[in-house]
Amino acid sequence: MNLLFHLIFILLALVCIVPIVVILSISFSSEDSIRETGYHLLPTMFSVEAYGFILKQGTVILRAFGVSVLVTVLGTVIGVLLTASMGYVLAQPNYKLKNFLTWVVFIPMVFNGGLVSSYYINANLLGLKDTVWALILPLAVSSFNVIICKTFFRTTIPDGIVESAEIDGASQLRIFFSIIMPISLPVLATIGLFLCFGYWNDWFQSMLYINDQDLYSLQALLNNLMSNVDALARNASTMGISYASLVATMPKETARMAVAILIVVPVAFAYPFFQRYFIAGLTVGSIKG
C-alpha cells in the first residue's frame, strides 16, 4: 500500500513538474527548431534568443513586473485583513447580526450580479478604471475564504480566550490583532496563499479596467504579447519590408514561454515559505487548556 501511494504521489508530482520543464525547454530552444520539430522535453537546439528579446524590452517587462508585485503584495495584505476580520465577527456567538450577515456572505457563492453590474460598480460608480485599485479591490474578499476563516475561528479558538481578554479590559480590536491573529497563522497563511496566487495569475481585471499600458501586470502583458504576436505574424505581408522582417525573425513561441517562466518562478520560490504554516496547521487545536 505504501508503494502504491508513493507511485500515485510521484505521478501527481510529474503531472505538475513536466509542463514546467517543457515550458523551460521551449524558452531555451531556438525558434527554428520549434518550427521544424515541435516541442520537446529537452531543447533540440539550445538558444537564449527569447531571453535576449525580453531584455531588449527590459523597461516594459520591469514595469509590468513591478505592477504585479505591488498588486500581489497589497492585495494579499488587504484581502487577509478584510477576510480575517469578517470571519472573526461572524464567528462570535453573541453577535446579533451573525445569521443575517452569514447569509449575505453565503449567497454570492451561489448567485452573483454578473459582469455588467460588476463593471458598472467598479468602473463608473467607484471610478476605479485605469487605477491600481481596479486590480486589487475586486479580488480582495471572496465568500469562500470568509467561510473558511469563520469555521476556523469557531472550531479552533476557545471562547474563554476572548472572554478573559474582555474581562481584562481589552477592546475588540486589541483582542483581534494581539490575540486572535498571532494564533491563527495557519489559516491566515492559507488564505494569503490563495490570494497571492489569485492576484499573481490574474490578467482578466487588467483586460476589463486598464487601458493605460503603464499599469499592465506581467500576466496581462503576456496575454497581450500572445495576441499581438499572432496579429503581427498574420499581417506581416502588409507591413513595410524592415518591419515585416522584424516580425518574421521575432521569437514568437520561445518569447511567450520565457515570459511564462518569469511569471512562474516567483510563485515557486514563495510557496516554501507558506508550506511550514500548513504543517503547523495539522496540530492546531490538539492542545486544550
PDB file of N, CA and C in Angstrom, residues 128-204:
ATOM      1  N   LEU A 128     -12.781  53.265 -10.474  1.00  0.00           N
ATOM      2  CA  LEU A 128     -11.509  52.548 -10.338  1.00  0.00           C
ATOM      3  C   LEU A 128     -10.799  52.323 -11.665  1.00  0.00           C
ATOM      4  N   LYS A 129     -11.428  52.672 -12.766  1.00  0.00           N
ATOM      5  CA  LYS A 129     -10.838  52.378 -14.080  1.00  0.00           C
ATOM      6  C   LYS A 129      -9.496  53.078 -14.237  1.00  0.00           C
ATOM      7  N   ASP A 130      -8.541  52.349 -14.791  1.00  0.00           N
ATOM      8  CA  ASP A 130      -7.176  52.848 -15.005  1.00  0.00           C
ATOM      9  C   ASP A 130      -6.498  53.255 -13.708  1.00  0.00           C
ATOM     10  N   THR A 131      -6.748  52.497 -12.644  1.00  0.00           N
ATOM     11  CA  THR A 131      -6.045  52.663 -11.375  1.00  0.00           C
ATOM     12  C   THR A 131      -5.605  51.290 -10.877  1.00  0.00           C
ATOM     13  N   VAL A 132      -4.605  51.290 -10.019  1.00  0.00           N
ATOM     14  CA  VAL A 132      -4.129  50.027  -9.435  1.00  0.00           C
ATOM     15  C   VAL A 132      -5.216  49.376  -8.594  1.00  0.00           C
ATOM     16  N   TRP A 133      -6.094  50.177  -7.999  1.00  0.00           N
ATOM     17  CA  TRP A 133      -7.146  49.625  -7.130  1.00  0.00           C
ATOM     18  C   TRP A 133      -8.134  48.772  -7.910  1.00  0.00           C
ATOM     19  N   ALA A 134      -8.235  48.999  -9.217  1.00  0.00           N
ATOM     20  CA  ALA A 134      -9.103  48.143 -10.027  1.00  0.00           C
ATOM     21  C   ALA A 134      -8.568  46.723 -10.115  1.00  0.00           C
ATOM     22  N   LEU A 135      -7.265  46.555  -9.895  1.00  0.00           N
ATOM     23  CA  LEU A 135      -6.662  45.229  -9.902  1.00  0.00           C
ATOM     24  C   LEU A 135      -6.667  44.581  -8.518  1.00  0.00           C
ATOM     25  N   ILE A 136      -6.943  45.381  -7.471  1.00  0.00           N
ATOM     26  CA  ILE A 136      -6.845  44.884  -6.100  1.00  0.00           C
ATOM     27  C   ILE A 136      -8.207  44.630  -5.471  1.00  0.00           C
ATOM     28  N   LEU A 137      -9.051  45.653  -5.434  1.00  0.00           N
ATOM     29  CA  LEU A 137     -10.289  45.572  -4.650  1.00  0.00           C
ATOM     30  C   LEU A 137     -11.278  44.512  -5.139  1.00  0.00           C
ATOM     31  N   PRO A 138     -11.496  44.325  -6.453  1.00  0.00           N
ATOM     32  CA  PRO A 138     -12.487  43.316  -6.855  1.00  0.00           C
ATOM     33  C   PRO A 138     -12.153  41.892  -6.424  1.00  0.00           C
ATOM     34  N   LEU A 139     -10.880  41.605  -6.160  1.00  0.00           N
ATOM     35  CA  LEU A 139     -10.468  40.246  -5.785  1.00  0.00           C
ATOM     36  C   LEU A 139     -10.103  40.109  -4.317  1.00  0.00           C
ATOM     37  N   ALA A 140     -10.281  41.170  -3.539  1.00  0.00           N
ATOM     38  CA  ALA A 140      -9.765  41.170  -2.168  1.00  0.00           C
ATOM     39  C   ALA A 140     -10.502  40.190  -1.261  1.00  0.00           C
ATOM     40  N   VAL A 141     -11.805  40.066  -1.412  1.00  0.00           N
ATOM     41  CA  VAL A 141     -12.602  39.235  -0.499  1.00  0.00           C
ATOM     42  C   VAL A 141     -13.446  38.278  -1.323  1.00  0.00           C
ATOM     43  N   SER A 142     -13.457  37.024  -0.911  1.00  0.00           N
ATOM     44  CA  SER A 142     -14.353  36.042  -1.503  1.00  0.00           C
ATOM     45  C   SER A 142     -15.123  35.350  -0.389  1.00  0.00           C
ATOM     46  N   SER A 143     -16.358  34.964  -0.686  1.00  0.00           N
ATOM     47  CA  SER A 143     -17.203  34.310   0.317  1.00  0.00           C
ATOM     48  C   SER A 143     -16.574  33.009   0.804  1.00  0.00           C
ATOM     49  N   PHE A 144     -15.934  32.277  -0.096  1.00  0.00           N
ATOM     50  CA  PHE A 144     -15.312  31.007   0.272  1.00  0.00           C
ATOM     51  C   PHE A 144     -14.249  31.202   1.347  1.00  0.00           C
ATOM     52  N   ASN A 145     -13.384  32.217   1.175  1.00  0.00           N
ATOM     53  CA  ASN A 145     -12.334  32.469   2.162  1.00  0.00           C
ATOM     54  C   ASN A 145     -12.914  32.929   3.491  1.00  0.00           C
ATOM     55  N   VAL A 146     -13.981  33.732   3.448  1.00  0.00           N
ATOM     56  CA  VAL A 146     -14.615  34.189   4.684  1.00  0.00           C
ATOM     57  C   VAL A 146     -15.191  33.004   5.460  1.00  0.00           C
ATOM     58  N   ILE A 147     -15.818  32.070   4.757  1.00  0.00           N
ATOM     59  CA  ILE A 147     -16.387  30.892   5.411  1.00  0.00           C
ATOM     60  C   ILE A 147     -15.281  30.042   6.035  1.00  0.00           C
ATOM     61  N   ILE A 148     -14.147  29.925   5.341  1.00  0.00           N
ATOM     62  CA  ILE A 148     -13.013  29.178   5.899  1.00  0.00           C
ATOM     63  C   ILE A 148     -12.547  29.814   7.202  1.00  0.00           C
ATOM     64  N   CYS A 149     -12.388  31.147   7.203  1.00  0.00           N
ATOM     65  CA  CYS A 149     -11.941  31.842   8.415  1.00  0.00           C
ATOM     66  C   CYS A 149     -12.966  31.706   9.528  1.00  0.00           C
ATOM     67  N   LYS A 150     -14.219  31.857   9.212  1.00  0.00           N
ATOM     68  CA  LYS A 150     -15.263  31.740  10.233  1.00  0.00           C
ATOM     69  C   LYS A 150     -15.242  30.353  10.870  1.00  0.00           C
ATOM     70  N   THR A 151     -15.144  29.323  10.054  1.00  0.00           N
ATOM     71  CA  THR A 151     -15.117  27.954  10.577  1.00  0.00           C
ATOM     72  C   THR A 151     -13.889  27.720  11.441  1.00  0.00           C
ATOM     73  N   PHE A 152     -12.750  28.244  11.019  1.00  0.00           N
ATOM     74  CA  PHE A 152     -11.521  28.085  11.803  1.00  0.00           C
ATOM     75  C   PHE A 152     -11.649  28.760  13.165  1.00  0.00           C
ATOM     76  N   PHE A 153     -12.102  30.009  13.180  1.00  0.00           N
ATOM     77  CA  PHE A 153     -12.239  30.729  14.448  1.00  0.00           C
ATOM     78  C   PHE A 153     -13.259  30.057  15.362  1.00  0.00           C
ATOM     79  N   ARG A 154     -14.347  29.556  14.776  1.00  0.00           N
ATOM     80  CA  ARG A 154     -15.417  28.966  15.579  1.00  0.00           C
ATOM     81  C   ARG A 154     -15.002  27.631  16.193  1.00  0.00           C
ATOM     82  N   THR A 155     -14.224  26.830  15.465  1.00  0.00           N
ATOM     83  CA  THR A 155     -13.897  25.478  15.912  1.00  0.00           C
ATOM     84  C   THR A 155     -12.551  25.366  16.612  1.00  0.00           C
ATOM     85  N   THR A 156     -11.684  26.339  16.434  1.00  0.00           N
ATOM     86  CA  THR A 156     -10.320  26.211  16.948  1.00  0.00           C
ATOM     87  C   THR A 156     -10.035  27.110  18.140  1.00  0.00           C
ATOM     88  N   ILE A 157     -10.551  28.328  18.118  1.00  0.00           N
ATOM     89  CA  ILE A 157     -10.227  29.287  19.188  1.00  0.00           C
ATOM     90  C   ILE A 157     -11.308  29.231  20.259  1.00  0.00           C
ATOM     91  N   PRO A 158     -10.945  28.858  21.490  1.00  0.00           N
ATOM     92  CA  PRO A 158     -11.950  28.771  22.568  1.00  0.00           C
ATOM     93  C   PRO A 158     -12.536  30.141  22.912  1.00  0.00           C
ATOM     94  N   ASP A 159     -13.827  30.136  23.281  1.00  0.00           N
ATOM     95  CA  ASP A 159     -14.466  31.395  23.679  1.00  0.00           C
ATOM     96  C   ASP A 159     -13.839  31.966  24.942  1.00  0.00           C
ATOM     97  N   GLY A 160     -13.243  31.095  25.756  1.00  0.00           N
ATOM     98  CA  GLY A 160     -12.651  31.569  27.009  1.00  0.00           C
ATOM     99  C   GLY A 160     -11.508  32.542  26.807  1.00  0.00           C
ATOM    100  N   ILE A 161     -10.776  32.397  25.691  1.00  0.00           N
ATOM    101  CA  ILE A 161      -9.678  33.323  25.422  1.00  0.00           C
ATOM    102  C   ILE A 161     -10.214  34.734  25.218  1.00  0.00           C
ATOM    103  N   VAL A 162     -11.260  34.860  24.416  1.00  0.00           N
ATOM    104  CA  VAL A 162     -11.855  36.175  24.157  1.00  0.00           C
ATOM    105  C   VAL A 162     -12.493  36.726  25.420  1.00  0.00           C
ATOM    106  N   GLU A 163     -13.198  35.881  26.173  1.00  0.00           N
ATOM    107  CA  GLU A 163     -13.868  36.337  27.395  1.00  0.00           C
ATOM    108  C   GLU A 163     -12.870  36.810  28.438  1.00  0.00           C
ATOM    109  N   SER A 164     -11.753  36.092  28.586  1.00  0.00           N
ATOM    110  CA  SER A 164     -10.748  36.513  29.570  1.00  0.00           C
ATOM    111  C   SER A 164     -10.112  37.841  29.176  1.00  0.00           C
ATOM    112  N   ALA A 165      -9.897  38.049  27.864  1.00  0.00           N
ATOM    113  CA  ALA A 165      -9.337  39.323  27.415  1.00  0.00           C
ATOM    114  C   ALA A 165     -10.327  40.464  27.636  1.00  0.00           C
ATOM    115  N   GLU A 166     -11.618  40.201  27.436  1.00  0.00           N
ATOM    116  CA  GLU A 166     -12.631  41.228  27.686  1.00  0.00           C
ATOM    117  C   GLU A 166     -12.698  41.579  29.171  1.00  0.00           C
ATOM    118  N   ILE A 167     -12.554  40.577  30.036  1.00  0.00           N
ATOM    119  CA  ILE A 167     -12.556  40.838  31.481  1.00  0.00           C
ATOM    120  C   ILE A 167     -11.374  41.720  31.867  1.00  0.00           C
ATOM    121  N   ASP A 168     -10.243  41.517  31.195  1.00  0.00           N
ATOM    122  CA  ASP A 168      -9.052  42.338  31.487  1.00  0.00           C
ATOM    123  C   ASP A 168      -9.141  43.730  30.877  1.00  0.00           C
ATOM    124  N   GLY A 169     -10.235  44.020  30.141  1.00  0.00           N
ATOM    125  CA  GLY A 169     -10.451  45.361  29.611  1.00  0.00           C
ATOM    126  C   GLY A 169      -9.953  45.584  28.194  1.00  0.00           C
ATOM    127  N   ALA A 170      -9.599  44.523  27.476  1.00  0.00           N
ATOM    128  CA  ALA A 170      -9.111  44.673  26.104  1.00  0.00           C
ATOM    129  C   ALA A 170     -10.272  44.976  25.166  1.00  0.00           C
ATOM    130  N   SER A 171     -10.052  45.861  24.218  1.00  0.00           N
ATOM    131  CA  SER A 171     -11.061  46.165  23.211  1.00  0.00           C
ATOM    132  C   SER A 171     -11.078  45.053  22.157  1.00  0.00           C
ATOM    133  N   GLN A 172     -12.114  45.071  21.306  1.00  0.00           N
ATOM    134  CA  GLN A 172     -12.215  44.042  20.279  1.00  0.00           C
ATOM    135  C   GLN A 172     -11.055  44.126  19.278  1.00  0.00           C
ATOM    136  N   LEU A 173     -10.648  45.349  18.945  1.00  0.00           N
ATOM    137  CA  LEU A 173      -9.503  45.487  18.037  1.00  0.00           C
ATOM    138  C   LEU A 173      -8.232  44.955  18.671  1.00  0.00           C
ATOM    139  N   ARG A 174      -8.051  45.230  19.970  1.00  0.00           N
ATOM    140  CA  ARG A 174      -6.862  44.720  20.673  1.00  0.00           C
ATOM    141  C   ARG A 174      -6.892  43.194  20.727  1.00  0.00           C
ATOM    142  N   ILE A 175      -8.044  42.628  20.986  1.00  0.00           N
ATOM    143  CA  ILE A 175      -8.173  41.164  21.026  1.00  0.00           C
ATOM    144  C   ILE A 175      -7.861  40.570  19.654  1.00  0.00           C
ATOM    145  N   PHE A 176      -8.405  41.203  18.615  1.00  0.00           N
ATOM    146  CA  PHE A 176      -8.244  40.656  17.266  1.00  0.00           C
ATOM    147  C   PHE A 176      -6.784  40.683  16.826  1.00  0.00           C
ATOM    148  N   PHE A 177      -6.112  41.834  16.992  1.00  0.00           N
ATOM    149  CA  PHE A 177      -4.750  41.965  16.480  1.00  0.00           C
ATOM    150  C   PHE A 177      -3.694  41.380  17.416  1.00  0.00           C
ATOM    151  N   SER A 178      -3.934  41.375  18.717  1.00  0.00           N
ATOM    152  CA  SER A 178      -2.912  40.910  19.661  1.00  0.00           C
ATOM    153  C   SER A 178      -3.071  39.454  20.047  1.00  0.00           C
ATOM    154  N   ILE A 179      -4.283  38.914  19.959  1.00  0.00           N
ATOM    155  CA  ILE A 179      -4.509  37.536  20.404  1.00  0.00           C
ATOM    156  C   ILE A 179      -4.925  36.633  19.248  1.00  0.00           C
ATOM    157  N   ILE A 180      -5.964  37.017  18.529  1.00  0.00           N
ATOM    158  CA  ILE A 180      -6.534  36.141  17.502  1.00  0.00           C
ATOM    159  C   ILE A 180      -5.584  35.977  16.311  1.00  0.00           C
ATOM    160  N   MET A 181      -5.063  37.068  15.788  1.00  0.00           N
ATOM    161  CA  MET A 181      -4.201  36.981  14.606  1.00  0.00           C
ATOM    162  C   MET A 181      -2.946  36.153  14.842  1.00  0.00           C
ATOM    163  N   PRO A 182      -2.207  36.342  15.951  1.00  0.00           N
ATOM    164  CA  PRO A 182      -0.980  35.545  16.135  1.00  0.00           C
ATOM    165  C   PRO A 182      -1.227  34.048  16.245  1.00  0.00           C
ATOM    166  N   ILE A 183      -2.361  33.622  16.805  1.00  0.00           N
ATOM    167  CA  ILE A 183      -2.595  32.184  16.948  1.00  0.00           C
ATOM    168  C   ILE A 183      -3.364  31.610  15.762  1.00  0.00           C
ATOM    169  N   SER A 184      -3.588  32.421  14.744  1.00  0.00           N
ATOM    170  CA  SER A 184      -4.328  31.962  13.562  1.00  0.00           C
ATOM    171  C   SER A 184      -3.457  31.961  12.317  1.00  0.00           C
ATOM    172  N   LEU A 185      -2.150  31.850  12.489  1.00  0.00           N
ATOM    173  CA  LEU A 185      -1.246  31.909  11.345  1.00  0.00           C
ATOM    174  C   LEU A 185      -1.511  30.826  10.301  1.00  0.00           C
ATOM    175  N   PRO A 186      -1.869  29.593  10.691  1.00  0.00           N
ATOM    176  CA  PRO A 186      -2.130  28.585   9.642  1.00  0.00           C
ATOM    177  C   PRO A 186      -3.248  28.988   8.678  1.00  0.00           C
ATOM    178  N   VAL A 187      -4.395  29.437   9.209  1.00  0.00           N
ATOM    179  CA  VAL A 187      -5.492  29.800   8.308  1.00  0.00           C
ATOM    180  C   VAL A 187      -5.169  31.099   7.565  1.00  0.00           C
ATOM    181  N   LEU A 188      -4.454  32.021   8.209  1.00  0.00           N
ATOM    182  CA  LEU A 188      -4.080  33.263   7.525  1.00  0.00           C
ATOM    183  C   LEU A 188      -3.105  32.973   6.391  1.00  0.00           C
ATOM    184  N   ALA A 189      -2.174  32.029   6.622  1.00  0.00           N
ATOM    185  CA  ALA A 189      -1.243  31.667   5.553  1.00  0.00           C
ATOM    186  C   ALA A 189      -1.969  30.983   4.401  1.00  0.00           C
ATOM    187  N   THR A 190      -2.961  30.170   4.726  1.00  0.00           N
ATOM    188  CA  THR A 190      -3.738  29.505   3.682  1.00  0.00           C
ATOM    189  C   THR A 190      -4.487  30.523   2.830  1.00  0.00           C
ATOM    190  N   ILE A 191      -5.199  31.447   3.501  1.00  0.00           N
ATOM    191  CA  ILE A 191      -5.924  32.491   2.768  1.00  0.00           C
ATOM    192  C   ILE A 191      -4.951  33.365   1.993  1.00  0.00           C
ATOM    193  N   GLY A 192      -3.822  33.686   2.622  1.00  0.00           N
ATOM    194  CA  GLY A 192      -2.817  34.507   1.946  1.00  0.00           C
ATOM    195  C   GLY A 192      -2.271  33.835   0.698  1.00  0.00           C
ATOM    196  N   LEU A 193      -2.087  32.515   0.771  1.00  0.00           N
ATOM    197  CA  LEU A 193      -1.586  31.791  -0.394  1.00  0.00           C
ATOM    198  C   LEU A 193      -2.615  31.796  -1.517  1.00  0.00           C
ATOM    199  N   PHE A 194      -3.887  31.566  -1.169  1.00  0.00           N
ATOM    200  CA  PHE A 194      -4.946  31.632  -2.187  1.00  0.00           C
ATOM    201  C   PHE A 194      -4.968  33.005  -2.859  1.00  0.00           C
ATOM    202  N   LEU A 195      -4.922  34.057  -2.037  1.00  0.00           N
ATOM    203  CA  LEU A 195      -4.972  35.415  -2.582  1.00  0.00           C
ATOM    204  C   LEU A 195      -3.726  35.730  -3.403  1.00  0.00           C
ATOM    205  N   CYS A 196      -2.576  35.303  -2.907  1.00  0.00           N
ATOM    206  CA  CYS A 196      -1.317  35.572  -3.612  1.00  0.00           C
ATOM    207  C   CYS A 196      -1.335  34.946  -5.003  1.00  0.00           C
ATOM    208  N   PHE A 197      -1.729  33.682  -5.093  1.00  0.00           N
ATOM    209  CA  PHE A 197      -1.810  33.029  -6.393  1.00  0.00           C
ATOM    210  C   PHE A 197      -2.866  33.691  -7.277  1.00  0.00           C
ATOM    211  N   GLY A 198      -4.003  34.053  -6.669  1.00  0.00           N
ATOM    212  CA  GLY A 198      -5.063  34.682  -7.442  1.00  0.00           C
ATOM    213  C   GLY A 198      -4.628  36.006  -8.042  1.00  0.00           C
ATOM    214  N   TYR A 199      -3.974  36.852  -7.230  1.00  0.00           N
ATOM    215  CA  TYR A 199      -3.515  38.149  -7.734  1.00  0.00           C
ATOM    216  C   TYR A 199      -2.390  37.974  -8.749  1.00  0.00           C
ATOM    217  N   TRP A 200      -1.461  37.083  -8.460  1.00  0.00           N
ATOM    218  CA  TRP A 200      -0.303  36.951  -9.334  1.00  0.00           C
ATOM    219  C   TRP A 200      -0.687  36.421 -10.715  1.00  0.00           C
ATOM    220  N   ASN A 201      -1.671  35.528 -10.757  1.00  0.00           N
ATOM    221  CA  ASN A 201      -2.056  34.909 -12.030  1.00  0.00           C
ATOM    222  C   ASN A 201      -3.152  35.672 -12.772  1.00  0.00           C
ATOM    223  N   ASP A 202      -3.679  36.726 -12.170  1.00  0.00           N
ATOM    224  CA  ASP A 202      -4.827  37.404 -12.773  1.00  0.00           C
ATOM    225  C   ASP A 202      -4.401  38.304 -13.938  1.00  0.00           C
ATOM    226  N   TRP A 203      -5.115  38.199 -15.021  1.00  0.00           N
ATOM    227  CA  TRP A 203      -4.969  39.103 -16.160  1.00  0.00           C
ATOM    228  C   TRP A 203      -6.321  39.670 -16.592  1.00  0.00           C
ATOM    229  N   PHE A 204      -7.394  39.054 -16.121  1.00  0.00           N
ATOM    230  CA  PHE A 204      -8.732  39.441 -16.583  1.00  0.00           C
ATOM    231  C   PHE A 204      -9.104  40.843 -16.107  1.00  0.00           C
TER     232      PHE A 204
END
